[in-house]
Coordinates of C-alpha atoms and ligand atoms in Angstrom, one line a residue:
M1 CA 82.3 126.2 197.6
P2 CA 85.9 126.7 196.7
G3 CA 88.5 129.0 198.3
F4 CA 88.5 131.3 195.2
E5 CA 85.4 132.8 196.6
I6 CA 87.3 134.3 199.6
I7 CA 90.6 135.5 198.2
D8 CA 91.5 138.8 200.1
D9 CA 94.2 140.6 201.9
A10 CA 95.5 137.4 203.5
E11 CA 96.6 136.0 200.1
R12 CA 97.8 139.4 198.9
K13 CA 100.1 139.7 202.0
E14 CA 101.6 136.3 201.5
V15 CA 102.3 136.9 197.7
L16 CA 103.7 140.4 198.4
D17 CA 106.2 138.8 200.9
V18 CA 107.5 136.7 198.0
L19 CA 107.5 139.5 195.4
E20 CA 109.4 141.8 197.8
T21 CA 112.3 139.3 197.9
G22 CA 112.2 138.3 194.3
V23 CA 112.9 134.7 195.3
L24 CA 110.3 132.6 193.4
H25 CA 112.2 129.4 193.8
R26 CA 111.2 127.1 196.7
Y27 CA 114.8 125.9 197.2
G28 CA 117.9 127.9 198.0
F29 CA 118.6 131.6 197.9
D30 CA 118.7 131.5 201.7
A31 CA 120.0 135.0 202.3
A32 CA 117.9 136.8 199.7
R33 CA 114.6 135.4 200.8
K34 CA 114.5 137.3 204.1
G35 CA 113.2 134.4 206.1
H36 CA 110.2 133.7 203.7
W37 CA 109.8 129.9 203.0
K38 CA 106.3 129.7 201.8
A39 CA 106.4 126.1 200.4
K40 CA 108.2 124.8 203.4
T41 CA 105.8 126.6 205.8
F42 CA 102.8 125.2 203.9
E43 CA 104.2 121.7 204.1
A44 CA 104.9 121.9 207.8
E45 CA 101.4 123.3 208.6
F46 CA 99.6 120.8 206.3
A47 CA 101.5 117.8 207.7
C48 CA 100.8 118.9 211.2
R49 CA 97.1 119.4 210.5
A50 CA 96.8 116.0 208.9
G51 CA 98.8 114.3 211.6
A52 CA 101.3 113.1 208.9
K53 CA 105.1 113.1 209.3
Y54 CA 105.8 114.5 205.8
C55 CA 104.2 116.7 203.2
L56 CA 105.6 117.7 199.8
L57 CA 104.0 120.4 197.7
V58 CA 104.0 119.8 194.0
S59 CA 102.7 121.6 190.9
S60 CA 99.2 120.0 190.7
G61 CA 97.0 117.2 191.9
T62 CA 97.8 115.2 188.8
T63 CA 101.6 115.5 189.4
A64 CA 101.0 114.6 193.1
L65 CA 99.4 111.3 191.9
S66 CA 102.3 110.7 189.4
T67 CA 104.8 111.4 192.2
A68 CA 103.0 109.0 194.6
L69 CA 103.0 106.3 191.9
A70 CA 106.7 106.8 191.1
A71 CA 107.7 107.0 194.8
N72 CA 105.9 103.7 195.4
G73 CA 107.6 102.1 192.4
V74 CA 104.4 101.6 190.4
G75 CA 105.1 101.3 186.7
A76 CA 105.1 99.2 183.6
G77 CA 103.3 95.9 183.8
D78 CA 101.5 96.8 187.1
E79 CA 97.8 97.0 187.5
V80 CA 96.2 99.8 189.5
I81 CA 92.6 99.5 190.7
I82 CA 90.8 102.8 190.5
P83 CA 87.1 103.9 190.5
P84 CA 85.2 104.7 187.3
F85 CA 83.8 107.8 189.1
T86 CA 86.7 110.3 189.6
F87 CA 88.4 113.0 187.6
V88 CA 90.3 112.0 184.4
A89 CA 93.6 112.8 186.3
T90 CA 93.4 109.6 188.2
F91 CA 93.6 107.3 185.1
E92 CA 96.0 109.8 183.4
A93 CA 98.5 109.4 186.2
V94 CA 98.3 105.6 186.0
V95 CA 98.6 105.5 182.2
W96 CA 101.6 107.9 182.2
A97 CA 103.3 105.7 184.8
G98 CA 103.0 102.9 182.1
A99 CA 100.7 101.0 184.4
V100 CA 97.2 99.6 183.6
P101 CA 94.1 101.1 185.1
I102 CA 91.6 98.4 186.3
F103 CA 88.1 99.7 187.3
A104 CA 86.2 98.4 190.2
E105 CA 82.6 99.4 191.1
I106 CA 81.6 102.3 193.3
D107 CA 79.2 101.8 196.2
H108 CA 76.7 104.2 197.8
T109 CA 79.6 106.2 199.2
L110 CA 80.2 107.2 195.5
C111 CA 83.7 105.8 196.1
L112 CA 85.4 102.4 195.5
D113 CA 83.5 99.4 196.8
P114 CA 85.8 97.2 198.9
V115 CA 84.0 94.1 197.8
S116 CA 84.5 95.0 194.1
I117 CA 88.2 95.8 194.7
Q118 CA 88.7 92.3 196.1
E119 CA 87.1 90.8 193.0
K120 CA 89.4 92.8 190.7
I121 CA 92.7 91.9 192.4
S122 CA 95.0 89.8 190.1
P123 CA 98.6 88.6 190.3
R124 CA 99.6 91.8 188.6
T125 CA 97.8 94.2 190.9
K126 CA 100.3 96.5 192.6
A127 CA 98.2 99.4 193.9
V128 CA 94.7 100.7 194.7
I129 CA 93.8 104.4 194.4
P130 CA 90.5 105.1 196.2
V131 CA 89.2 108.6 195.4
H132 CA 87.3 110.4 198.2
M133 CA 84.9 112.0 195.8
C134 CA 82.8 115.1 196.2
G135 CA 83.9 116.0 199.7
S136 CA 83.3 112.7 201.5
M137 CA 85.0 109.4 202.1
A138 CA 85.2 105.8 201.0
H139 CA 85.0 102.9 203.4
I140 CA 88.6 103.6 203.9
D141 CA 89.0 101.4 206.9
E142 CA 87.9 98.3 205.0
I143 CA 90.0 99.3 201.9
E144 CA 93.1 99.8 204.1
R145 CA 92.6 96.4 205.7
L146 CA 92.2 94.7 202.4
C147 CA 95.3 96.4 200.9
R148 CA 97.4 95.5 204.0
E149 CA 96.3 91.9 203.9
K150 CA 97.0 91.6 200.1
G151 CA 100.3 93.6 200.3
L152 CA 99.1 96.3 197.9
V153 CA 100.2 99.9 197.7
L154 CA 97.4 102.2 198.9
I155 CA 97.4 105.8 197.6
E156 CA 94.4 107.9 198.6
D157 CA 93.3 110.6 196.1
V158 CA 92.0 113.3 198.4
A159 CA 91.8 116.0 195.7
Q160 CA 88.2 116.7 196.5
S161 CA 88.1 116.2 200.2
V162 CA 90.9 118.2 201.8
G163 CA 90.2 118.5 205.5
G164 CA 88.0 115.4 205.6
T165 CA 88.5 112.8 208.3
F166 CA 87.3 109.2 209.1
N167 CA 87.0 108.4 212.8
G168 CA 89.0 111.5 213.6
K169 CA 91.9 110.5 211.3
A170 CA 92.7 112.7 208.3
L171 CA 91.9 111.3 204.9
G172 CA 95.1 110.7 203.1
T173 CA 96.8 109.1 206.1
F174 CA 95.3 105.6 205.8
G175 CA 97.6 104.3 203.1
H176 CA 101.2 104.7 201.9
M177 CA 100.5 108.2 200.6
G178 CA 97.7 110.7 200.3
S179 CA 97.4 113.0 197.3
F180 CA 95.8 116.4 197.2
S181 CA 94.9 119.1 194.6
F182 CA 94.8 122.9 195.1
D183 CA 93.8 123.7 191.5
P184 CA 91.6 126.8 190.9
V185 CA 88.3 125.1 191.8
K186 CA 89.2 123.0 194.8
T187 CA 88.3 123.7 198.4
I188 CA 91.5 125.6 198.9
T189 CA 93.6 126.8 196.0
C190 CA 97.2 127.7 195.0
G191 CA 96.1 128.7 191.5
E192 CA 97.7 125.4 190.5
G193 CA 99.2 123.1 193.1
G194 CA 99.1 119.7 194.8
A195 CA 100.6 117.8 197.7
I196 CA 101.4 114.4 198.9
I197 CA 101.5 113.3 202.6
T198 CA 103.1 110.2 204.1
D199 CA 104.5 108.9 207.3
D200 CA 107.3 107.0 205.5
E201 CA 110.6 108.8 205.3
E202 CA 111.9 106.7 202.4
L203 CA 108.7 107.3 200.3
Y204 CA 108.8 111.0 201.1
L205 CA 112.5 111.3 200.0
R206 CA 111.8 109.4 196.8
A207 CA 108.8 111.8 196.1
D208 CA 111.0 114.8 196.9
Y209 CA 113.7 113.6 194.4
H210 CA 111.2 112.6 191.8
A211 CA 109.4 116.0 191.8
D212 CA 112.7 118.0 191.4
H213 CA 114.8 116.2 188.7
G214 CA 116.2 113.7 191.2
H215 CA 117.9 116.3 193.3
D216 CA 118.7 115.0 196.8
H217 CA 118.7 118.6 198.2
I218 CA 121.7 117.9 200.5
A219 CA 124.6 120.0 199.3
G220 CA 122.8 123.3 199.6
D221 CA 124.0 124.1 196.0
R222 CA 121.9 122.7 193.2
G223 CA 125.0 122.2 191.0
L224 CA 126.5 119.9 193.7
D225 CA 123.4 117.9 194.6
D226 CA 123.5 114.2 193.9
H227 CA 120.7 112.5 191.9
P228 CA 119.7 109.2 193.6
I229 CA 117.0 108.7 191.0
L230 CA 115.8 110.0 187.6
G231 CA 113.2 112.7 188.2
N232 CA 110.9 115.3 186.7
N233 CA 110.0 118.9 187.3
F234 CA 106.8 118.9 189.3
R235 CA 107.9 121.7 191.6
I236 CA 105.6 124.3 193.2
S237 CA 106.7 127.9 193.1
E238 CA 106.8 130.2 196.1
L239 CA 104.1 132.4 194.5
Q240 CA 101.6 129.5 194.4
A241 CA 102.7 128.3 197.8
A242 CA 102.1 131.8 199.2
V243 CA 98.5 131.8 198.0
G244 CA 98.0 128.3 199.3
L245 CA 99.3 129.1 202.7
A246 CA 96.8 131.9 203.2
Q247 CA 94.1 129.6 201.9
L248 CA 95.2 126.7 204.2
R249 CA 94.7 129.0 207.2
K250 CA 91.1 129.5 206.1
L251 CA 90.3 125.9 205.7
D252 CA 88.6 125.5 209.1
L253 CA 86.4 128.5 208.4
I254 CA 85.5 127.1 204.9
L255 CA 84.6 123.7 206.4
E256 CA 82.5 125.2 209.1
K257 CA 80.5 127.3 206.6
Q258 CA 80.0 124.4 204.2
R259 CA 78.8 122.2 207.0
S260 CA 76.2 124.6 208.2
H261 CA 75.0 125.5 204.7
K262 CA 74.7 121.8 203.8
K263 CA 72.8 120.9 206.9
V264 CA 70.0 123.4 206.1
I265 CA 69.4 122.0 202.6
K266 CA 69.8 118.3 203.6
E267 CA 67.4 118.7 206.5
A268 CA 64.8 120.2 204.1
L269 CA 65.2 117.3 201.7
K270 CA 64.6 114.8 204.4
S271 CA 60.9 115.7 204.3
I272 CA 60.7 113.8 201.0
P273 CA 60.5 110.0 201.6
Q274 CA 61.5 109.0 198.0
V275 CA 64.8 110.8 198.4
S276 CA 67.7 108.9 200.0
F277 CA 71.2 110.2 200.7
R278 CA 74.7 109.3 199.7
E279 CA 76.3 107.0 202.3
I280 CA 78.8 108.9 204.5
P281 CA 80.8 106.4 206.6
D282 CA 81.6 109.1 209.2
E283 CA 79.3 112.2 209.1
N284 CA 81.6 114.1 211.4
G285 CA 84.4 113.9 208.8
D286 CA 82.4 115.1 205.9
T287 CA 83.9 118.3 204.4
A288 CA 80.4 119.2 203.1
T289 CA 81.7 120.5 199.8
F290 CA 78.8 118.8 198.1
L291 CA 75.4 117.4 198.9
T292 CA 74.5 114.3 197.0
Y293 CA 71.2 112.4 197.1
F294 CA 69.5 109.6 195.1
M295 CA 66.2 109.9 193.2
P296 CA 64.1 106.7 192.7
T297 CA 64.9 106.6 188.9
A298 CA 67.5 107.9 186.5
S299 CA 64.9 110.0 184.7
A300 CA 63.8 111.7 187.9
A301 CA 67.4 112.5 188.7
R302 CA 68.1 114.0 185.3
E303 CA 64.9 116.0 185.5
T304 CA 65.8 117.3 189.0
V305 CA 69.1 118.6 187.8
Q306 CA 67.6 120.3 184.8
G307 CA 64.9 121.8 187.0
L308 CA 67.5 123.1 189.5
V309 CA 69.6 124.7 186.7
Q310 CA 66.4 126.3 185.3
A311 CA 65.6 127.6 188.7
G312 CA 68.9 129.5 188.6
I313 CA 70.8 127.3 191.1
G314 CA 74.4 127.0 190.0
G315 CA 76.7 124.1 190.7
C316 CA 74.2 121.3 190.2
F317 CA 75.5 118.2 188.5
Y318 CA 74.2 115.0 186.9
W319 CA 77.6 113.1 186.9
Y320 CA 76.2 110.2 185.0
D321 CA 76.2 112.3 181.8
N322 CA 79.4 114.2 182.7
K323 CA 82.4 113.9 180.4
W324 CA 85.1 114.5 183.0
H325 CA 84.0 112.5 185.9
Y326 CA 82.4 109.2 184.8
I327 CA 83.8 106.5 182.6
R328 CA 80.6 106.3 180.5
K329 CA 81.7 109.3 178.5
W330 CA 85.5 108.9 178.5
D331 CA 85.6 108.2 174.8
H332 CA 89.2 109.2 174.3
F333 CA 90.2 106.9 177.1
K334 CA 88.2 104.0 175.9
A335 CA 89.8 104.4 172.4
L336 CA 93.3 104.2 173.9
K337 CA 93.9 100.7 172.7
S338 CA 92.8 101.2 169.1
A339 CA 94.1 104.8 168.8
A340 CA 97.5 103.9 170.3
K341 CA 98.5 107.6 170.1
L342 CA 100.6 107.7 173.2
P343 CA 104.3 108.3 172.9
I344 CA 104.9 105.5 175.4
Q345 CA 104.7 101.8 174.8
L346 CA 101.4 100.6 175.9
L347 CA 101.1 97.1 177.3
D348 CA 99.8 94.4 175.1
N349 CA 97.4 93.3 177.8
L350 CA 95.6 96.6 178.0
P351 CA 91.9 95.7 178.6
D352 CA 89.4 96.7 176.0
Y353 CA 87.8 99.6 177.8
E354 CA 85.1 100.0 175.1
K355 CA 83.6 96.8 176.5
I356 CA 83.8 97.5 180.1
E357 CA 80.6 97.0 182.1
L358 CA 80.0 98.4 185.6
P359 CA 76.3 97.8 186.2
Q360 CA 76.5 98.6 190.0
S361 CA 78.2 102.0 189.4
D362 CA 75.7 102.8 186.5
E363 CA 72.7 102.0 188.8
I364 CA 74.0 104.2 191.6
L365 CA 75.3 107.2 189.7
S366 CA 72.4 107.4 187.3
R367 CA 70.1 108.2 190.2
A368 CA 72.5 110.6 191.9
V369 CA 71.9 114.4 192.1
C370 CA 74.8 116.5 193.3
M371 CA 74.9 120.1 194.4
L372 CA 78.0 122.2 195.2
I373 CA 77.6 123.9 198.6
P374 CA 78.3 127.6 198.2
L375 CA 80.4 129.5 200.8
S376 CA 79.3 133.1 200.3
L377 CA 75.5 132.9 200.5
T378 CA 73.5 134.6 203.3
P379 CA 71.4 132.5 205.7
E380 CA 68.3 133.8 203.8
A381 CA 69.7 132.7 200.5
I382 CA 70.6 129.3 201.8
Q383 CA 67.0 128.9 203.2
Q384 CA 65.7 130.0 199.8
R385 CA 67.9 127.5 198.0
A386 CA 66.6 124.7 200.3
E387 CA 63.0 125.6 199.5
T388 CA 63.7 125.7 195.7
T389 CA 65.5 122.4 195.9
V390 CA 62.6 120.7 197.7
D391 CA 60.1 122.1 195.2
T392 CA 62.1 121.0 192.2
V393 CA 62.7 117.5 193.6
R394 CA 58.9 117.1 194.3
K395 CA 58.0 118.2 190.8
S396 CA 60.4 115.6 189.3
L397 CA 58.9 112.6 191.2
Ligands
LIG1 C1 91.2 117.9 190.6 C2 91.4 116.4 190.8 C3 92.7 115.9 190.5 C4 93.8 116.6 189.8 O1 94.2 117.8 190.3 P1 94.8 118.9 189.4 O2 95.4 119.8 190.5 O3 93.7 119.6 188.7 O4 95.8 118.3 188.5 C5 92.9 114.5 190.8 N1 91.9 113.8 191.2 C6 90.7 114.3 191.5 C7 89.6 113.4 192.1 C8 90.4 115.6 191.3 O5 89.2 116.1 191.5

């Protein structure tokens, strides 16, 4: 489970470094900051870990997506293919960019289905945002190939799978940009924060300008900086970056614990032949933040989650009914066209999302049971949880 479970002296030390200098800004004040550059240090360590050339910290995962879209020139009139199973931030970023979200189906990875992406490509398609949901990955190699062949911008939303890899390569490095979130409940947290990574210097620079009012950060004096583009304020502060830096250095420990805890519960569930598991294209790259499995029917899945909650097991989800993560209950989004309450001009060709049908995604997600893997349970408590899970699943069959 998330990094907030293990906040300790490491985070306190990093934050105190910042407070002792009084420099909360991530840029400038070189003399006063006594050598502490928390945002810059985080960026260097995160880029190195991911094997990416550049990293930019921003204020949230949502602004990371907005920054990635802006840097790649995605805007009015463009269609962006996204999954119907994600967090609302993914479509929010697309809509606020003035672009049109187009939904493709998910497959048994719980992420975008490459076959369905292909079917949704139109002459207006500019970008694809696969979301590596619930700790594990999409068929990112196939999606990358498709985007390359079709000349589409590929932005990976890795908010829920930091530290994940596919065939040894970090998630977030397959496309033009990878986007991350360090919000209060993510695997590592800054309080609020996000990041983009890329290998492309020009994209990085555009992102850097965009996230700080268009400043080019060359003059060393903000009043003298040039503004190559119009920007926004999506900056991170040194305080948040300080917390994030301590958390980043714990990421391997977090992943190791999650993986060992998940294994115990998953192995126990394998004794039930009616249960099948979420497809994970590369098991070695799974962050193991969640365990997801499929029941034979929707009613059995719903009953299992109810049973687990009643048995006192926290962090169990039936995403099919969830209002944040699945399109079925995004009523405010579906009413976008009729309500027209946005202070931006929406495109005339906005699809009627009320009528959207995604039978493959419905079929898959309605049978899915998902459990957050806790960090701080003892081996005995994990064993107990595995037994309770098996009992509950059996009763629901
Ligand atoms: C959390 C999340 C985001 C947004 O991150 P914030 O930091 O909360 O703005 C984007 N996409 C997905 C899939 C997420 O889970």
